[in-house]
Short mmCIF file of C-alpha atoms and ligand atoms in Angstrom, two decimals:
data_model
loop_
_atom_site.label_atom_id
_atom_site.label_comp_id
_atom_site.label_asym_id
_atom_site.label_seq_id
_atom_site.Cartn_x
_atom_site.Cartn_y
_atom_site.Cartn_z
CA UNK A 1 -0.64 -24.44 8.08
CA UNK A 2 -3.18 -23.21 6.13
CA UNK A 3 -2.05 -22.32 2.31
CA UNK A 4 -3.38 -19.68 0.04
CA UNK A 5 -2.75 -18.23 -3.33
CA UNK A 6 -1.51 -14.49 -4.09
CA UNK A 7 -1.60 -13.80 -7.94
CA UNK A 8 0.20 -11.26 -8.17
CA UNK A 9 1.81 -9.04 -10.99
CA UNK A 10 5.46 -7.87 -10.99
CA UNK A 11 5.23 -5.12 -13.08
CA UNK A 12 6.25 -4.19 -16.81
CA UNK A 13 9.69 -5.60 -16.42
CA UNK A 14 11.51 -2.79 -14.09
CA UNK A 15 12.30 -4.14 -10.35
CA UNK A 16 11.66 -0.87 -9.06
CA UNK A 17 7.76 -1.00 -10.29
CA UNK A 18 7.03 -4.25 -8.55
CA UNK A 19 4.91 -3.80 -5.66
CA UNK A 20 5.78 -3.52 -2.01
CA UNK A 21 2.93 -6.23 -1.05
CA UNK A 22 4.01 -8.26 -4.28
CA UNK A 23 7.47 -8.22 -2.56
CA UNK A 24 6.55 -9.52 1.11
CA UNK A 25 4.42 -11.67 -0.72
CA UNK A 26 6.94 -14.09 -2.30
CA UNK A 27 8.65 -13.36 1.14
CA UNK A 28 6.14 -15.59 2.79
CA UNK A 29 5.83 -17.97 -0.02
CA UNK A 30 6.64 -21.85 -0.10
CA UNK A 31 6.14 -21.80 -3.74
CA UNK A 32 6.19 -19.79 -7.47
CA UNK A 33 4.61 -21.11 -10.36
CA UNK A 34 4.10 -19.33 -13.45
CA UNK A 35 5.51 -19.04 -17.27
CA UNK A 36 9.10 -19.44 -17.53
CA UNK A 37 9.99 -15.86 -18.10
CA UNK A 38 8.21 -14.58 -15.53
CA UNK A 39 9.47 -17.09 -12.53
CA UNK A 40 13.14 -16.32 -14.06
CA UNK A 41 12.85 -13.39 -12.49
CA UNK A 42 12.46 -14.57 -8.78
CA UNK A 43 15.32 -14.99 -7.08
CA UNK A 44 15.84 -18.14 -6.06
CA UNK A 45 15.87 -19.34 -1.87
CA UNK A 46 16.24 -22.46 0.40
CA UNK A 47 12.11 -22.55 1.13
CA UNK A 48 10.77 -21.32 -2.14
CA UNK A 49 10.66 -24.01 -4.99
CA UNK A 50 10.23 -22.55 -8.43
CA UNK A 51 7.54 -23.98 -11.03
CA UNK A 52 7.75 -22.79 -14.57
CA UNK A 53 5.38 -23.72 -17.24
CA UNK A 54 5.34 -23.16 -20.53
CA UNK A 55 2.51 -20.46 -22.07
CA UNK A 56 -0.96 -21.97 -22.86
CA UNK A 57 -0.83 -24.17 -19.87
CA UNK A 58 -2.63 -21.61 -17.83
CA UNK A 59 -5.68 -23.72 -16.57
CA UNK A 60 -2.80 -26.47 -15.98
CA UNK A 61 -0.77 -24.37 -14.05
CA UNK A 62 -3.66 -22.31 -11.81
CA UNK A 63 -4.74 -25.69 -10.91
CA UNK A 64 -1.43 -26.95 -9.51
CA UNK A 65 -1.25 -23.42 -7.73
CA UNK A 66 -4.51 -24.63 -5.85
CA UNK A 67 -3.70 -28.33 -5.39
CA UNK A 68 -0.46 -26.85 -3.68
CA UNK A 69 -2.30 -24.44 -1.25
CA UNK A 70 -5.44 -26.86 -0.51
CA UNK A 71 -2.22 -28.94 0.87
CA UNK A 72 -1.08 -26.06 3.35
CA UNK A 73 1.72 -24.34 0.70
CA UNK A 74 1.86 -20.10 0.71
CA UNK A 75 1.34 -20.24 -3.33
CA UNK A 76 2.35 -17.07 -5.38
CA UNK A 77 0.84 -16.76 -8.81
CA UNK A 78 3.49 -15.19 -10.78
CA UNK A 79 2.35 -12.46 -13.54
CA UNK A 80 3.87 -9.76 -15.94
CA UNK A 81 2.37 -6.33 -15.50
CA UNK A 82 -0.69 -6.85 -13.70
CA UNK A 83 -2.02 -9.99 -13.07
CA UNK A 84 -5.80 -9.11 -13.90
CA UNK A 85 -4.91 -7.90 -17.69
CA UNK A 86 -4.76 -10.62 -20.01
CA UNK A 87 -2.97 -12.54 -17.42
CA UNK A 88 -3.30 -15.88 -14.82
CA UNK A 89 -5.87 -13.99 -11.97
CA UNK A 90 -8.97 -15.04 -14.37
CA UNK A 91 -7.56 -18.21 -15.58
CA UNK A 92 -6.97 -19.00 -11.44
CA UNK A 93 -10.45 -18.21 -10.88
CA UNK A 94 -11.44 -20.25 -13.98
CA UNK A 95 -9.93 -22.94 -12.64
CA UNK A 96 -11.23 -22.64 -9.07
CA UNK A 97 -14.94 -22.02 -10.11
CA UNK A 98 -14.25 -25.87 -12.27
CA UNK A 99 -12.70 -27.52 -9.58
CA UNK A 100 -13.32 -29.59 -6.58
CA UNK A 101 -15.47 -27.40 -3.91
CA UNK A 102 -13.39 -27.31 -1.48
CA UNK A 103 -10.38 -25.22 -3.36
CA UNK A 104 -13.67 -22.14 -2.95
CA UNK A 105 -12.82 -22.17 0.60
CA UNK A 106 -8.99 -21.67 -0.07
CA UNK A 107 -7.34 -17.80 1.08
CA UNK A 108 -7.21 -15.83 -2.70
CA UNK A 109 -6.08 -12.34 -2.99
CA UNK A 110 -5.11 -10.58 -6.24
CA UNK A 111 -2.24 -8.73 -6.12
CA UNK A 112 -2.71 -5.32 -8.57
CA UNK A 113 0.51 -4.60 -10.39
CA UNK A 114 1.62 -2.15 -13.36
CA UNK A 115 0.39 -3.06 -16.50
CA UNK A 116 2.03 -2.24 -19.54
CA UNK A 117 -0.19 0.34 -21.33
CA UNK A 118 -0.12 2.79 -18.20
CA UNK A 119 4.23 2.06 -17.95
CA UNK A 120 3.96 2.85 -21.43
CA UNK A 121 1.77 5.65 -21.26
CA UNK A 122 3.66 7.17 -18.76
CA UNK A 123 6.95 7.34 -20.42
CA UNK A 124 5.24 8.86 -23.12
CA UNK A 125 3.50 11.40 -21.61
CA UNK A 126 -0.45 10.86 -21.11
CA UNK A 127 -1.71 9.51 -23.86
CA UNK A 128 -4.33 7.43 -21.89
CA UNK A 129 -5.27 11.06 -20.26
CA UNK A 130 -8.92 10.69 -21.50
CA UNK A 131 -11.60 7.86 -22.45
CA UNK A 132 -9.67 4.96 -23.65
CA UNK A 133 -9.73 1.31 -23.81
CA UNK A 134 -8.00 -1.90 -24.19
CA UNK A 135 -7.92 -4.51 -26.42
CA UNK A 136 -6.37 -8.21 -26.99
CA UNK A 137 -5.17 -8.68 -30.43
CA UNK A 138 -4.88 -12.38 -30.43
CA UNK A 139 -6.73 -14.24 -31.41
CA UNK A 140 -6.32 -17.59 -29.47
CA UNK A 141 -8.98 -17.23 -26.88
CA UNK A 142 -11.86 -15.57 -29.33
CA UNK A 143 -12.61 -15.14 -33.09
CA UNK A 144 -10.62 -12.42 -35.07
CA UNK A 145 -14.44 -10.93 -36.40
CA UNK A 146 -14.75 -10.36 -32.87
CA UNK A 147 -11.78 -8.42 -32.18
CA UNK A 148 -12.71 -6.55 -35.82
CA UNK A 149 -15.78 -5.48 -34.22
CA UNK A 150 -14.82 -4.02 -30.99
CA UNK A 151 -11.52 -2.38 -32.79
CA UNK A 152 -14.28 -0.75 -35.58
CA UNK A 153 -16.24 0.86 -33.08
CA UNK A 154 -13.89 1.65 -30.57
CA UNK A 155 -12.58 3.54 -33.50
CA UNK A 156 -16.02 4.92 -33.95
CA UNK A 157 -16.37 6.22 -30.79
CA UNK A 158 -12.76 8.11 -30.81
CA UNK A 159 -11.82 6.00 -27.66
CA UNK A 160 -7.89 6.13 -27.84
CA UNK A 161 -6.59 2.64 -27.16
CA UNK A 162 -4.12 0.34 -26.25
CA UNK A 163 -3.49 -3.38 -27.73
CA UNK A 164 -1.93 -5.93 -25.90
CA UNK A 165 -0.37 -9.40 -27.90
CA UNK A 166 0.00 -6.79 -31.59
CA UNK A 167 1.67 -8.69 -33.59
CA UNK A 168 3.17 -12.63 -32.36
CA UNK A 169 5.25 -14.43 -35.09
CA UNK A 170 2.45 -17.14 -35.62
CA UNK A 171 -0.37 -14.71 -36.68
CA UNK A 172 1.48 -11.36 -38.13
CA UNK A 173 -1.91 -11.29 -40.37
CA UNK A 174 -3.74 -9.71 -37.35
CA UNK A 175 -1.84 -6.83 -37.08
CA UNK A 176 -1.72 -5.88 -40.72
CA UNK A 177 -5.01 -5.71 -40.86
CA UNK A 178 -5.77 -3.83 -37.64
CA UNK A 179 -3.74 -0.86 -39.15
CA UNK A 180 -5.95 -1.17 -42.54
CA UNK A 181 -9.13 -0.88 -40.31
CA UNK A 182 -7.80 2.04 -38.11
CA UNK A 183 -6.86 3.63 -41.66
CA UNK A 184 -10.40 3.26 -42.76
CA UNK A 185 -11.93 4.93 -39.87
CA UNK A 186 -9.35 7.35 -38.27
CA UNK A 187 -7.72 10.40 -40.36
CA UNK A 188 -4.07 9.34 -41.71
CA UNK A 189 -2.08 11.67 -39.09
CA UNK A 190 -3.59 9.50 -36.15
CA UNK A 191 -0.81 9.52 -33.83
CA UNK A 192 0.05 5.58 -33.16
CA UNK A 193 2.71 4.98 -29.93
CA UNK A 194 5.10 1.20 -30.34
CA UNK A 195 6.42 0.90 -26.75
CA UNK A 196 8.54 -1.89 -26.95
CA UNK A 197 10.10 -3.51 -23.56
CA UNK A 198 8.64 -0.74 -21.30
CA UNK A 199 11.29 -0.62 -18.20
CA UNK A 200 13.47 -2.73 -19.09
CA UNK A 201 17.36 -2.35 -20.57
CA UNK A 202 16.16 -2.05 -24.30
CA UNK A 203 13.20 -0.10 -23.73
CA UNK A 204 12.05 1.77 -27.26
CA UNK A 205 9.32 3.95 -27.63
CA UNK A 206 8.72 5.20 -31.21
CA UNK A 207 6.07 7.72 -31.65
CA UNK A 208 4.03 7.49 -35.25
CA UNK A 209 1.03 8.22 -37.28
CA UNK A 210 -1.28 5.68 -39.03
CA UNK A 211 -0.01 6.66 -42.52
CA UNK A 212 3.75 6.32 -41.65
CA UNK A 213 2.61 2.62 -39.33
CA UNK A 214 3.86 -0.36 -40.77
CA UNK A 215 3.21 -3.70 -38.97
CA UNK A 216 7.03 -4.51 -38.45
CA UNK A 217 6.91 -1.31 -35.38
CA UNK A 218 4.90 -3.90 -33.01
CA UNK A 219 6.06 -7.68 -32.21
CA UNK A 220 4.79 -9.39 -28.63
CA UNK A 221 6.97 -7.34 -26.33
CA UNK A 222 5.12 -4.01 -27.71
CA UNK A 223 2.05 -2.39 -26.78
CA UNK A 224 0.88 -0.13 -28.87
CA UNK A 225 -1.54 2.73 -28.21
CA UNK A 226 -3.27 4.76 -30.54
CA UNK A 227 -4.16 8.58 -29.73
CA UNK A 228 -8.22 9.67 -30.02
CA UNK A 229 -8.79 12.55 -32.95
CA UNK A 230 -7.20 14.93 -29.90
CA UNK A 231 -3.92 13.04 -29.34
CA UNK A 232 -1.29 15.69 -30.03
CA UNK A 233 2.94 16.34 -29.48
CA UNK A 234 4.26 18.48 -27.58
CA UNK A 235 8.13 18.66 -29.31
CA UNK A 236 10.55 20.01 -26.90
CA UNK A 237 14.60 19.83 -26.90
CA UNK A 238 14.30 15.87 -25.49
CA UNK A 239 11.81 13.50 -25.96
CA UNK A 240 8.68 14.81 -27.41
CA UNK A 241 5.69 14.66 -24.95
CA UNK A 242 2.46 12.66 -26.22
CA UNK A 243 -1.23 13.72 -24.75
CA UNK A 244 -4.20 13.66 -24.62
CA UNK A 245 -6.05 16.43 -23.53
CA UNK A 246 -9.22 16.29 -19.96
CA UNK A 247 -11.41 17.97 -21.98
CA UNK A 248 -13.43 17.16 -24.83
CA UNK A 249 -15.36 20.38 -26.64
CA UNK A 250 -19.28 19.92 -27.31
C1 SAM B 1 -0.08 -11.97 -22.52
S1 SAM B 1 0.11 -10.03 -22.11
C2 SAM B 1 0.35 -9.86 -20.24
C3 SAM B 1 -0.26 -8.67 -19.86
C4 SAM B 1 0.10 -8.06 -18.64
N1 SAM B 1 -0.38 -8.62 -17.49
C5 SAM B 1 0.78 -6.79 -17.88
O1 SAM B 1 -0.77 -6.42 -17.50
O2 SAM B 1 1.32 -5.54 -18.64
C6 SAM B 1 1.33 -9.71 -22.82
C7 SAM B 1 1.54 -8.33 -23.37
O3 SAM B 1 1.93 -7.22 -22.52
C8 SAM B 1 2.73 -6.37 -23.76
N2 SAM B 1 3.76 -6.03 -22.36
C9 SAM B 1 4.18 -6.71 -21.41
N3 SAM B 1 5.02 -6.17 -21.05
C10 SAM B 1 5.06 -4.98 -21.43
C11 SAM B 1 6.34 -4.36 -21.35
N4 SAM B 1 7.50 -4.13 -20.75
N5 SAM B 1 6.74 -3.41 -22.79
C12 SAM B 1 5.86 -3.33 -23.67
N6 SAM B 1 4.96 -4.45 -23.85
C13 SAM B 1 4.54 -5.07 -22.76
C14 SAM B 1 2.74 -6.94 -24.82
O4 SAM B 1 1.58 -6.60 -25.48
C15 SAM B 1 2.66 -8.47 -24.75
O5 SAM B 1 2.50 -8.72 -25.72
#
């Protein structure tokens, strides 16, 4: 039996947002590998072995997946959202590049998922309707001065911005600094959206401005979207709509 690896995105949380392609891969899998809370989303069934591991062991997990595929298993590596966005796809390819030569000939496929910023954007309206960029605010895998440089330049270029991993308990000061930098670069009324647990039962969407925003509005289950200078709110009877117009005047 020939093995394979499929690196699949489970979307932001709601099962309705898992693609049929990912559901089909999971139905064919012999093994599922991933971070504990993501593997917990996979239904157990006869013939399927679940391998849940802790955070920060992405390369070990990737090597394990590739090794099992080399032994003939059909392995799905799961990530939340999209596997190519701050997630397992790059880790698997890093392991593949540095691993035994025979791993390169294994069938490996990336199955996209709905990433958190797009699920959040859809809930709020269309804040990412014009040019935008995405920054991971964690300094686990890159130095803080690089994050600061990217933040400043993105703000100066008037991108809308989506921030992943905004504020962990172990490094709460990063998001404090992020807000300070944004206040230096942008006007006080700039819109900032805190989208927590999007598509899950405890979802909370909060629209604020830079002058009103406080660091505790974000945690590791939040994706933060900062508007461009043109991003605006339509007030109405129901939830307000946040959007960035498609047209930028000269
Ligand atoms: C390691 S990154 C993984 C991102 C994931 N691969 C994706 O495409 O959404 C984890 C971060 O994604 C964001 N995130 C993931 N799911 C989310 C959700 N349902 N609601 C809000 N933010 C979410 C948070 O910023 C969290 O700290």
